[in-house]
PDB file of C-alpha atoms in Angstrom:
ATOM      1  CA  MET Z1456      -9.964   2.041 -30.310  1.00 77.00           C
ATOM      2  CA  SER Z1457      -8.923   4.765 -28.219  1.00 92.00           C
ATOM      3  CA  PHE Z1458      -9.118   4.428 -24.336  1.00 97.00           C
ATOM      4  CA  LYS Z1459     -11.797   6.237 -22.281  1.00 96.00           C
ATOM      5  CA  SER Z1460      -8.872   7.256 -19.941  1.00 95.00           C
ATOM      6  CA  GLU Z1461      -6.950   9.218 -22.115  1.00 95.00           C
ATOM      7  CA  PRO Z1462      -8.775  12.179 -20.884  1.00 94.00           C
ATOM      8  CA  ILE Z1463      -8.134  11.366 -17.593  1.00 93.00           C
ATOM      9  CA  PHE Z1464      -4.166  10.783 -18.124  1.00 94.00           C
ATOM     10  CA  LYS Z1465      -3.846  13.869 -19.844  1.00 93.00           C
ATOM     11  CA  GLU Z1466      -5.210  15.713 -16.452  1.00 91.00           C
ATOM     12  CA  ILE Z1467      -3.343  14.538 -14.523  1.00 93.00           C
ATOM     13  CA  ALA Z1468      -0.399  14.875 -16.409  1.00 94.00           C
ATOM     14  CA  THR Z1469      -1.684  19.337 -15.954  1.00 93.00           C
ATOM     15  CA  GLN Z1470      -1.922  19.096 -12.653  1.00 92.00           C
ATOM     16  CA  LEU Z1471       1.595  17.345 -11.821  1.00 94.00           C
ATOM     17  CA  THR Z1472       3.255  19.956 -14.362  1.00 95.00           C
ATOM     18  CA  THR Z1473       1.122  22.828 -12.807  1.00 94.00           C
ATOM     19  CA  ASN Z1474       0.493  22.069  -9.607  1.00 93.00           C
ATOM     20  CA  THR Z1475       4.360  21.658  -7.931  1.00 93.00           C
ATOM     21  CA  LYS Z1476       3.676  21.891  -4.361  1.00 93.00           C
ATOM     22  CA  LEU Z1477       1.034  19.053  -5.336  1.00 91.00           C
ATOM     23  CA  THR Z1478       3.633  17.069  -6.916  1.00 93.00           C
ATOM     24  CA  LYS Z1479       7.007  17.397  -4.189  1.00 93.00           C
ATOM     25  CA  ASN Z1480       3.965  16.138  -1.313  1.00 89.00           C
ATOM     26  CA  LEU Z1481       3.418  13.112  -3.361  1.00 90.00           C
ATOM     27  CA  ILE Z1482       6.024  12.508  -3.987  1.00 91.00           C
ATOM     28  CA  ASP Z1483       7.945  12.708  -0.555  1.00 86.00           C
ATOM     29  CA  LYS Z1484       5.452  10.645   0.818  1.00 82.00           C
ATOM     30  CA  THR Z1485       4.770   7.775  -1.772  1.00 84.00           C
ATOM     31  CA  LYS Z1486       8.687   7.592  -3.496  1.00 85.00           C
ATOM     32  CA  SER Z1487       7.131   4.963  -6.033  1.00 89.00           C
ATOM     33  CA  VAL Z1488       7.454   4.299  -9.915  1.00 93.00           C
ATOM     34  CA  ILE Z1489       3.740   3.559 -10.407  1.00 93.00           C
ATOM     35  CA  VAL Z1490       2.646   2.150 -13.651  1.00 95.00           C
ATOM     36  CA  PHE Z1491      -1.064   1.831 -14.718  1.00 95.00           C
ATOM     37  CA  ASN Z1492      -1.582  -0.819 -17.722  1.00 97.00           C
ATOM     38  CA  LEU Z1493      -4.782  -0.310 -19.302  1.00 97.00           C
ATOM     39  CA  LYS Z1494      -6.655  -2.725 -21.695  1.00 97.00           C
ATOM     40  CA  ASN Z1495      -9.512  -2.122 -23.736  1.00 97.00           C
ATOM     41  CA  LYS Z1496     -10.529  -4.933 -26.528  1.00 96.00           C
ATOM     42  CA  SER Z1497      -8.224  -3.545 -28.870  1.00 93.00           C
ATOM     43  CA  GLY Z1498      -4.657  -3.766 -26.497  1.00 96.00           C
ATOM     44  CA  SER Z1499      -3.362  -1.930 -23.868  1.00 96.00           C
ATOM     45  CA  LYS Z1500      -1.520   1.262 -22.858  1.00 97.00           C
ATOM     46  CA  ALA Z1501       0.528   1.815 -20.136  1.00 97.00           C
ATOM     47  CA  TRP Z1502       1.615   4.947 -18.309  1.00 97.00           C
ATOM     48  CA  LYS Z1503       4.039   5.950 -15.694  1.00 97.00           C
ATOM     49  CA  LEU Z1504       3.258   7.743 -13.368  1.00 95.00           C
ATOM     50  CA  ASP Z1505       6.355   8.456 -11.203  1.00 96.00           C
ATOM     51  CA  LEU Z1506       6.161   9.662  -7.928  1.00 93.00           C
ATOM     52  CA  LYS Z1507       9.955   8.811  -7.318  1.00 93.00           C
ATOM     53  CA  ASN Z1508      12.301  11.019  -9.253  1.00 95.00           C
ATOM     54  CA  ASP Z1509      10.948  13.577 -11.804  1.00 95.00           C
ATOM     55  CA  GLY Z1510       7.429  13.941 -10.328  1.00 95.00           C
ATOM     56  CA  LYS Z1511       5.872  12.900 -14.511  1.00 96.00           C
ATOM     57  CA  LEU Z1512       3.288  11.271 -15.974  1.00 96.00           C
ATOM     58  CA  SER Z1513       4.196   9.338 -18.797  1.00 97.00           C
ATOM     59  CA  GLU Z1514       3.538   6.817 -21.960  1.00 97.00           C
ATOM     60  CA  ALA Z1515       5.065   3.253 -20.421  1.00 97.00           C
ATOM     61  CA  ASN Z1516       7.518   1.255 -22.005  1.00 95.00           C
ATOM     62  CA  GLU Z1517       8.427  -2.530 -21.693  1.00 94.00           C
ATOM     63  CA  SER Z1518      11.290  -1.486 -19.562  1.00 95.00           C
ATOM     64  CA  ASP Z1519       8.793  -0.141 -17.026  1.00 95.00           C
ATOM     65  CA  LEU Z1520       6.107  -2.620 -16.989  1.00 93.00           C
ATOM     66  CA  ASN Z1521       9.242  -4.981 -15.384  1.00 89.00           C
ATOM     67  CA  ASN Z1522      11.481  -2.328 -13.014  1.00 88.00           C
ATOM     68  CA  SER Z1523       8.652   0.039 -11.746  1.00 90.00           C
ATOM     69  CA  ASP Z1524       8.028  -0.133  -8.278  1.00 88.00           C
ATOM     70  CA  LEU Z1525       4.069  -1.021  -8.285  1.00 89.00           C
ATOM     71  CA  VAL Z1526       2.156  -2.256 -12.286  1.00 92.00           C
ATOM     72  CA  ILE Z1527      -1.680  -1.859 -11.514  1.00 92.00           C
ATOM     73  CA  THR Z1528      -3.639  -4.019 -14.293  1.00 94.00           C
ATOM     74  CA  MET Z1529      -7.025  -3.589 -15.370  1.00 95.00           C
ATOM     75  CA  LYS Z1530      -9.566  -2.591 -17.563  1.00 97.00           C
ATOM     76  CA  ASP Z1531      -9.527   1.100 -19.347  1.00 97.00           C
ATOM     77  CA  LEU Z1532     -13.285   0.979 -18.579  1.00 97.00           C
ATOM     78  CA  ASP Z1533     -13.014   0.036 -14.911  1.00 95.00           C
ATOM     79  CA  PHE Z1534      -9.432   2.627 -14.791  1.00 94.00           C
ATOM     80  CA  LYS Z1535     -12.197   5.371 -15.416  1.00 93.00           C
ATOM     81  CA  LYS Z1536     -14.764   4.194 -13.039  1.00 92.00           C
ATOM     82  CA  LEU Z1537     -12.070   4.024 -10.038  1.00 89.00           C
ATOM     83  CA  VAL Z1538     -10.845   7.468 -10.154  1.00 88.00           C
ATOM     84  CA  GLU Z1539     -14.419   8.905 -11.229  1.00 87.00           C
ATOM     85  CA  GLY Z1540     -15.322   7.000  -7.461  1.00 85.00           C
ATOM     86  CA  LYS Z1541     -18.008   5.268  -9.544  1.00 90.00           C
ATOM     87  CA  SER Z1542     -16.358   1.318  -8.877  1.00 88.00           C
ATOM     88  CA  ASN Z1543     -13.456   0.975  -5.746  1.00 84.00           C
ATOM     89  CA  SER Z1544     -10.489  -0.584  -5.517  1.00 82.00           C
ATOM     90  CA  GLN Z1545     -11.647  -3.174  -2.537  1.00 75.00           C
ATOM     91  CA  LYS Z1546     -14.326  -4.470  -4.955  1.00 83.00           C
ATOM     92  CA  LEU Z1547     -12.032  -4.095  -8.528  1.00 86.00           C
ATOM     93  CA  PHE Z1548      -9.811  -6.760  -6.508  1.00 79.00           C
ATOM     94  CA  LEU Z1549     -11.584  -9.388  -5.083  1.00 76.00           C
ATOM     95  CA  GLY Z1550     -13.799  -9.692  -8.272  1.00 85.00           C
ATOM     96  CA  GLY Z1551     -10.081 -10.347  -9.640  1.00 85.00           C
ATOM     97  CA  LYS Z1552     -10.688  -6.951 -12.667  1.00 91.00           C
ATOM     98  CA  LEU Z1553      -7.289  -5.119 -10.917  1.00 87.00           C
ATOM     99  CA  LYS Z1554      -3.697  -6.539 -10.690  1.00 86.00           C
ATOM    100  CA  ILE Z1555      -0.923  -5.068  -9.164  1.00 84.00           C
ATOM    101  CA  LYS Z1556       2.488  -6.572  -9.242  1.00 83.00           C
ATOM    102  CA  GLY Z1557       5.532  -4.837  -7.023  1.00 78.00           C
ATOM    103  CA  ASP Z1558       6.142  -4.327  -3.206  1.00 74.00           C
ATOM    104  CA  VAL Z1559       2.723  -3.970  -1.704  1.00 75.00           C
ATOM    105  CA  ILE Z1560       3.736  -4.068   1.836  1.00 74.00           C
ATOM    106  CA  LYS Z1561       6.613  -0.956   0.780  1.00 74.00           C
ATOM    107  CA  ALA Z1562       3.572   0.615  -1.027  1.00 76.00           C
ATOM    108  CA  ALA Z1563       1.329   0.466   2.006  1.00 76.00           C
ATOM    109  CA  ASN Z1564       4.251   1.584   3.949  1.00 77.00           C
ATOM    110  CA  ILE Z1565       4.014  -1.118   6.164  1.00 77.00           C
ATOM    111  CA  GLU Z1566       8.083  -1.791   6.911  1.00 75.00           C
ATOM    112  CA  THR Z1567       7.439   2.337   8.258  1.00 76.00           C
ATOM    113  CA  ILE Z1568       5.029   1.789  10.224  1.00 80.00           C
ATOM    114  CA  LEU Z1569       6.818  -0.886  12.050  1.00 80.00           C
ATOM    115  CA  LYS Z1570       9.965   0.609  12.360  1.00 76.00           C
ATOM    116  CA  SER Z1571       8.196   3.296  13.686  1.00 79.00           C
ATOM    117  CA  LEU Z1572       7.039   1.582  16.314  1.00 79.00           C
ATOM    118  CA  ARG Z1573       9.976  -0.142  16.981  1.00 72.00           C
ATOM    119  CA  PRO Z1574      11.616   2.328  20.545  1.00 59.00           C
ATOM    120  CA  GLN Z1575      14.878   3.809  19.983  1.00 54.00           C
ATOM    121  CA  LYS Z1576      17.537   1.560  20.903  1.00 51.00           C
ATOM    122  CA  ALA Z1577      19.700   3.626  23.040  1.00 42.00           C
ATOM    123  CA  LYS Z1578      23.332   4.708  21.390  1.00 41.00           C
ATOM    124  CA  LEU Z1579      26.235   3.135  23.026  1.00 45.00           C
TER     125      LEU Z1579
ATOM    126  CA  MET B1110       6.715 -23.493  21.018  1.00 77.00           C
ATOM    127  CA  SER B1111       6.738 -19.564  21.270  1.00 92.00           C
ATOM    128  CA  PHE B1112       6.494 -16.914  18.772  1.00 97.00           C
ATOM    129  CA  LYS B1113      10.287 -15.042  18.001  1.00 96.00           C
ATOM    130  CA  SER B1114       8.110 -11.946  17.322  1.00 95.00           C
ATOM    131  CA  GLU B1115       6.306 -11.866  20.812  1.00 95.00           C
ATOM    132  CA  PRO B1116       8.908  -9.235  22.254  1.00 94.00           C
ATOM    133  CA  ILE B1117       8.643  -7.356  19.032  1.00 93.00           C
ATOM    134  CA  PHE B1118       4.754  -7.356  19.820  1.00 94.00           C
ATOM    135  CA  LYS B1119       4.568  -6.358  23.357  1.00 93.00           C
ATOM    136  CA  GLU B1120       7.313  -3.650  22.380  1.00 91.00           C
ATOM    137  CA  ILE B1121       5.158  -2.294  19.580  1.00 93.00           C
ATOM    138  CA  ALA B1122       2.017  -2.120  21.808  1.00 94.00           C
ATOM    139  CA  THR B1123       3.725  -0.410  24.669  1.00 93.00           C
ATOM    140  CA  GLN B1124       4.869   2.402  22.477  1.00 92.00           C
ATOM    141  CA  LEU B1125       1.394   2.923  20.694  1.00 94.00           C
ATOM    142  CA  THR B1126       0.055   3.633  24.760  1.00 95.00           C
ATOM    143  CA  THR B1127       3.028   5.163  26.021  1.00 94.00           C
ATOM    144  CA  ASN B1128       3.229   7.443  22.786  1.00 93.00           C
ATOM    145  CA  THR B1129       0.365   8.916  22.098  1.00 93.00           C
ATOM    146  CA  LYS B1130       1.340  12.020  19.679  1.00 93.00           C
ATOM    147  CA  LEU B1131       3.143   8.859  17.147  1.00 91.00           C
ATOM    148  CA  THR B1132       0.249   7.116  17.875  1.00 93.00           C
ATOM    149  CA  LYS B1133      -2.234   9.439  16.718  1.00 93.00           C
ATOM    150  CA  ASN B1134      -0.038  10.236  13.448  1.00 88.00           C
ATOM    151  CA  LEU B1135      -0.311   6.466  12.797  1.00 89.00           C
ATOM    152  CA  ILE B1136      -3.946   6.638  12.782  1.00 91.00           C
ATOM    153  CA  ASP B1137      -4.481   9.515  10.091  1.00 86.00           C
ATOM    154  CA  LYS B1138      -1.704   8.622   7.818  1.00 82.00           C
ATOM    155  CA  THR B1139      -2.778   4.588   7.488  1.00 84.00           C
ATOM    156  CA  LYS B1140      -6.860   4.590   8.432  1.00 85.00           C
ATOM    157  CA  SER B1141      -6.402   0.500   8.400  1.00 89.00           C
ATOM    158  CA  VAL B1142      -6.548  -2.274  10.487  1.00 93.00           C
ATOM    159  CA  ILE B1143      -3.910  -4.517  10.069  1.00 93.00           C
ATOM    160  CA  VAL B1144      -3.346  -8.021  11.273  1.00 95.00           C
ATOM    161  CA  PHE B1145      -0.233  -9.957  11.330  1.00 95.00           C
ATOM    162  CA  ASN B1146      -0.859 -13.632  10.820  1.00 97.00           C
ATOM    163  CA  LEU B1147       2.276 -15.585  11.493  1.00 97.00           C
ATOM    164  CA  LYS B1148       3.655 -19.338  11.310  1.00 97.00           C
ATOM    165  CA  ASN B1149       5.884 -21.501  13.414  1.00 97.00           C
ATOM    166  CA  LYS B1150       6.758 -25.001  13.389  1.00 96.00           C
ATOM    167  CA  SER B1151       3.614 -25.612  16.015  1.00 93.00           C
ATOM    168  CA  GLY B1152       1.380 -23.661  14.054  1.00 96.00           C
ATOM    169  CA  SER B1153      -0.216 -19.734  14.273  1.00 96.00           C
ATOM    170  CA  LYS B1154      -1.000 -16.260  15.962  1.00 97.00           C
ATOM    171  CA  ALA B1155      -2.089 -13.653  14.949  1.00 97.00           C
ATOM    172  CA  TRP B1156      -2.058  -9.753  16.130  1.00 97.00           C
ATOM    173  CA  LYS B1157      -4.594  -6.904  14.918  1.00 97.00           C
ATOM    174  CA  LEU B1158      -2.614  -3.609  15.348  1.00 95.00           C
ATOM    175  CA  ASP B1159      -5.820  -0.953  15.099  1.00 96.00           C
ATOM    176  CA  LEU B1160      -4.204   1.936  13.168  1.00 93.00           C
ATOM    177  CA  LYS B1161      -8.301   2.929  12.397  1.00 93.00           C
ATOM    178  CA  ASN B1162     -10.616   3.106  15.329  1.00 94.00           C
ATOM    179  CA  ASP B1163      -8.166   2.905  19.372  1.00 95.00           C
ATOM    180  CA  GLY B1164      -4.705   3.044  18.082  1.00 95.00           C
ATOM    181  CA  LYS B1165      -3.575  -0.930  19.852  1.00 96.00           C
ATOM    182  CA  LEU B1166      -2.006  -3.815  19.613  1.00 96.00           C
ATOM    183  CA  SER B1167      -4.614  -7.306  20.506  1.00 97.00           C
ATOM    184  CA  GLU B1168      -4.229 -10.694  19.492  1.00 97.00           C
ATOM    185  CA  ALA B1169      -6.421 -11.675  16.633  1.00 97.00           C
ATOM    186  CA  ASN B1170      -9.332 -13.843  16.393  1.00 95.00           C
ATOM    187  CA  GLU B1171     -10.731 -15.189  13.824  1.00 93.00           C
ATOM    188  CA  SER B1172     -13.157 -12.315  12.764  1.00 95.00           C
ATOM    189  CA  ASP B1173     -10.216 -10.252  12.783  1.00 95.00           C
ATOM    190  CA  LEU B1174      -8.559 -12.784   9.713  1.00 93.00           C
ATOM    191  CA  ASN B1175     -11.718 -12.215   8.213  1.00 89.00           C
ATOM    192  CA  ASN B1176     -12.655  -8.459   8.958  1.00 88.00           C
ATOM    193  CA  SER B1177      -9.725  -6.633   8.761  1.00 90.00           C
ATOM    194  CA  ASP B1178      -8.931  -3.843   6.173  1.00 88.00           C
ATOM    195  CA  LEU B1179      -5.273  -6.199   5.357  1.00 89.00           C
ATOM    196  CA  VAL B1180      -3.732  -9.768   6.304  1.00 91.00           C
ATOM    197  CA  ILE B1181      -0.411 -10.096   6.328  1.00 92.00           C
ATOM    198  CA  THR B1182       0.791 -14.158   6.564  1.00 94.00           C
ATOM    199  CA  MET B1183       4.280 -14.777   6.792  1.00 95.00           C
ATOM    200  CA  LYS B1184       6.838 -16.661   8.829  1.00 97.00           C
ATOM    201  CA  ASP B1185       7.827 -15.833  12.483  1.00 97.00           C
ATOM    202  CA  LEU B1186      11.203 -15.605  11.782  1.00 97.00           C
ATOM    203  CA  ASP B1187      10.638 -13.723   8.005  1.00 95.00           C
ATOM    204  CA  PHE B1188       8.563 -11.094  10.363  1.00 94.00           C
ATOM    205  CA  LYS B1189      11.226 -11.204  13.173  1.00 93.00           C
ATOM    206  CA  LYS B1190      13.635 -10.346  10.267  1.00 92.00           C
ATOM    207  CA  LEU B1191      11.653  -7.874   8.468  1.00 89.00           C
ATOM    208  CA  VAL B1192      11.442  -5.420  11.460  1.00 88.00           C
ATOM    209  CA  GLU B1193      15.295  -6.060  12.317  1.00 87.00           C
ATOM    210  CA  GLY B1194      15.685  -5.067   8.694  1.00 85.00           C
ATOM    211  CA  LYS B1195      17.656  -8.191   8.111  1.00 90.00           C
ATOM    212  CA  SER B1196      15.188  -8.498   4.831  1.00 88.00           C
ATOM    213  CA  ASN B1197      13.023  -6.523   2.605  1.00 84.00           C
ATOM    214  CA  SER B1198       8.931  -6.715   1.732  1.00 81.00           C
ATOM    215  CA  GLN B1199      10.428  -7.230  -1.682  1.00 75.00           C
ATOM    216  CA  LYS B1200      12.107 -10.215  -1.333  1.00 83.00           C
ATOM    217  CA  LEU B1201      10.178 -11.570   0.776  1.00 86.00           C
ATOM    218  CA  PHE B1202       6.967 -10.733  -1.553  1.00 79.00           C
ATOM    219  CA  LEU B1203       8.734 -11.905  -4.706  1.00 76.00           C
ATOM    220  CA  GLY B1204       9.864 -15.138  -3.185  1.00 85.00           C
ATOM    221  CA  GLY B1205       6.190 -16.214  -1.878  1.00 85.00           C
ATOM    222  CA  LYS B1206       7.156 -15.882   2.191  1.00 92.00           C
ATOM    223  CA  LEU B1207       4.668 -12.606   2.812  1.00 87.00           C
ATOM    224  CA  LYS B1208       1.420 -13.066   1.378  1.00 86.00           C
ATOM    225  CA  ILE B1209      -0.998  -9.949   1.650  1.00 84.00           C
ATOM    226  CA  LYS B1210      -4.871 -10.202   1.423  1.00 83.00           C
ATOM    227  CA  GLY B1211      -6.655  -6.924   1.840  1.00 78.00           C
ATOM    228  CA  ASP B1212      -7.742  -3.609  -0.282  1.00 74.00           C
ATOM    229  CA  VAL B1213      -4.171  -2.908  -0.806  1.00 75.00           C
ATOM    230  CA  ILE B1214      -4.849  -0.718  -3.764  1.00 74.00           C
ATOM    231  CA  LYS B1215      -6.717   1.349  -0.711  1.00 74.00           C
ATOM    232  CA  ALA B1216      -3.536   0.589   1.579  1.00 76.00           C
ATOM    233  CA  ALA B1217      -0.864   2.301  -1.194  1.00 76.00           C
ATOM    234  CA  ASN B1218      -3.291   4.853  -1.334  1.00 77.00           C
ATOM    235  CA  ILE B1219      -3.455   4.693  -5.112  1.00 78.00           C
ATOM    236  CA  GLU B1220      -7.207   6.138  -4.889  1.00 75.00           C
ATOM    237  CA  THR B1221      -6.052   9.076  -2.838  1.00 76.00           C
ATOM    238  CA  ILE B1222      -3.427   9.796  -5.200  1.00 80.00           C
ATOM    239  CA  LEU B1223      -5.634   9.715  -8.206  1.00 80.00           C
ATOM    240  CA  LYS B1224      -8.217  11.824  -6.824  1.00 77.00           C
ATOM    241  CA  SER B1225      -5.689  14.132  -5.457  1.00 79.00           C
ATOM    242  CA  LEU B1226      -3.629  14.505  -8.921  1.00 79.00           C
ATOM    243  CA  ARG B1227      -7.892  15.290 -11.007  1.00 72.00           C
ATOM    244  CA  PRO B1228      -8.201  19.126 -11.327  1.00 59.00           C
ATOM    245  CA  GLN B1229     -11.403  20.206  -9.063  1.00 54.00           C
ATOM    246  CA  LYS B1230     -14.004  20.371 -10.759  1.00 51.00           C
ATOM    247  CA  ALA B1231     -15.956  23.920 -11.042  1.00 42.00           C
ATOM    248  CA  LYS B1232     -19.073  24.070  -8.259  1.00 41.00           C
ATOM    249  CA  LEU B1233     -21.892  25.162 -10.387  1.00 45.00           C
TER     250      LEU B1233
END
């Protein structure tokens, strides 16, 4: 059984390769490797969105599932709905349909925000 | 028992009020109300960092704990360590010392990233 989200990832891969300005911008802002681990009735398939090093999308392997900054697990169809704006992450998250593993605080830039809000200490 | 993080929040409040350019920039990037719910031996105290509307820091009430975009719960001392760079969020999160409630996907800008990576559909 094929994944409904497959064409979306193809679009994303193309966009990353052709729109280098956007890709560079996303790497600067994100600095994370994000794995999307999707499930359908026949099994699971994962994609790795590298917005830290090479700005490329590829199929994820077992090691990526354990060593990426964020791993987002959800149903194939829910991912499609999310990207198409037919569902939203808040709803999926609260309904237990979207699970996230990793350093969400870093991803949400909380540390960066807190550090930027502390006055610079005078240098001695 | 007073909170060790109290002076940090005072610094943050002052910074938000005086450095309006930074505050505006953080609101533009964050668009979220973040509550820090800290605990020490005598109880808990929460602060609301509004990076969505007024760009101010205030003490949080019961309603803020339920209605903010993100609620981050941790020990007073762990927060202090985090801000001072003596600990990091990944370590605290994996050790179960930092809990986060809310729309982390939105906070991590995952939806925004995914949408920006889909090619614009031609307008009819």
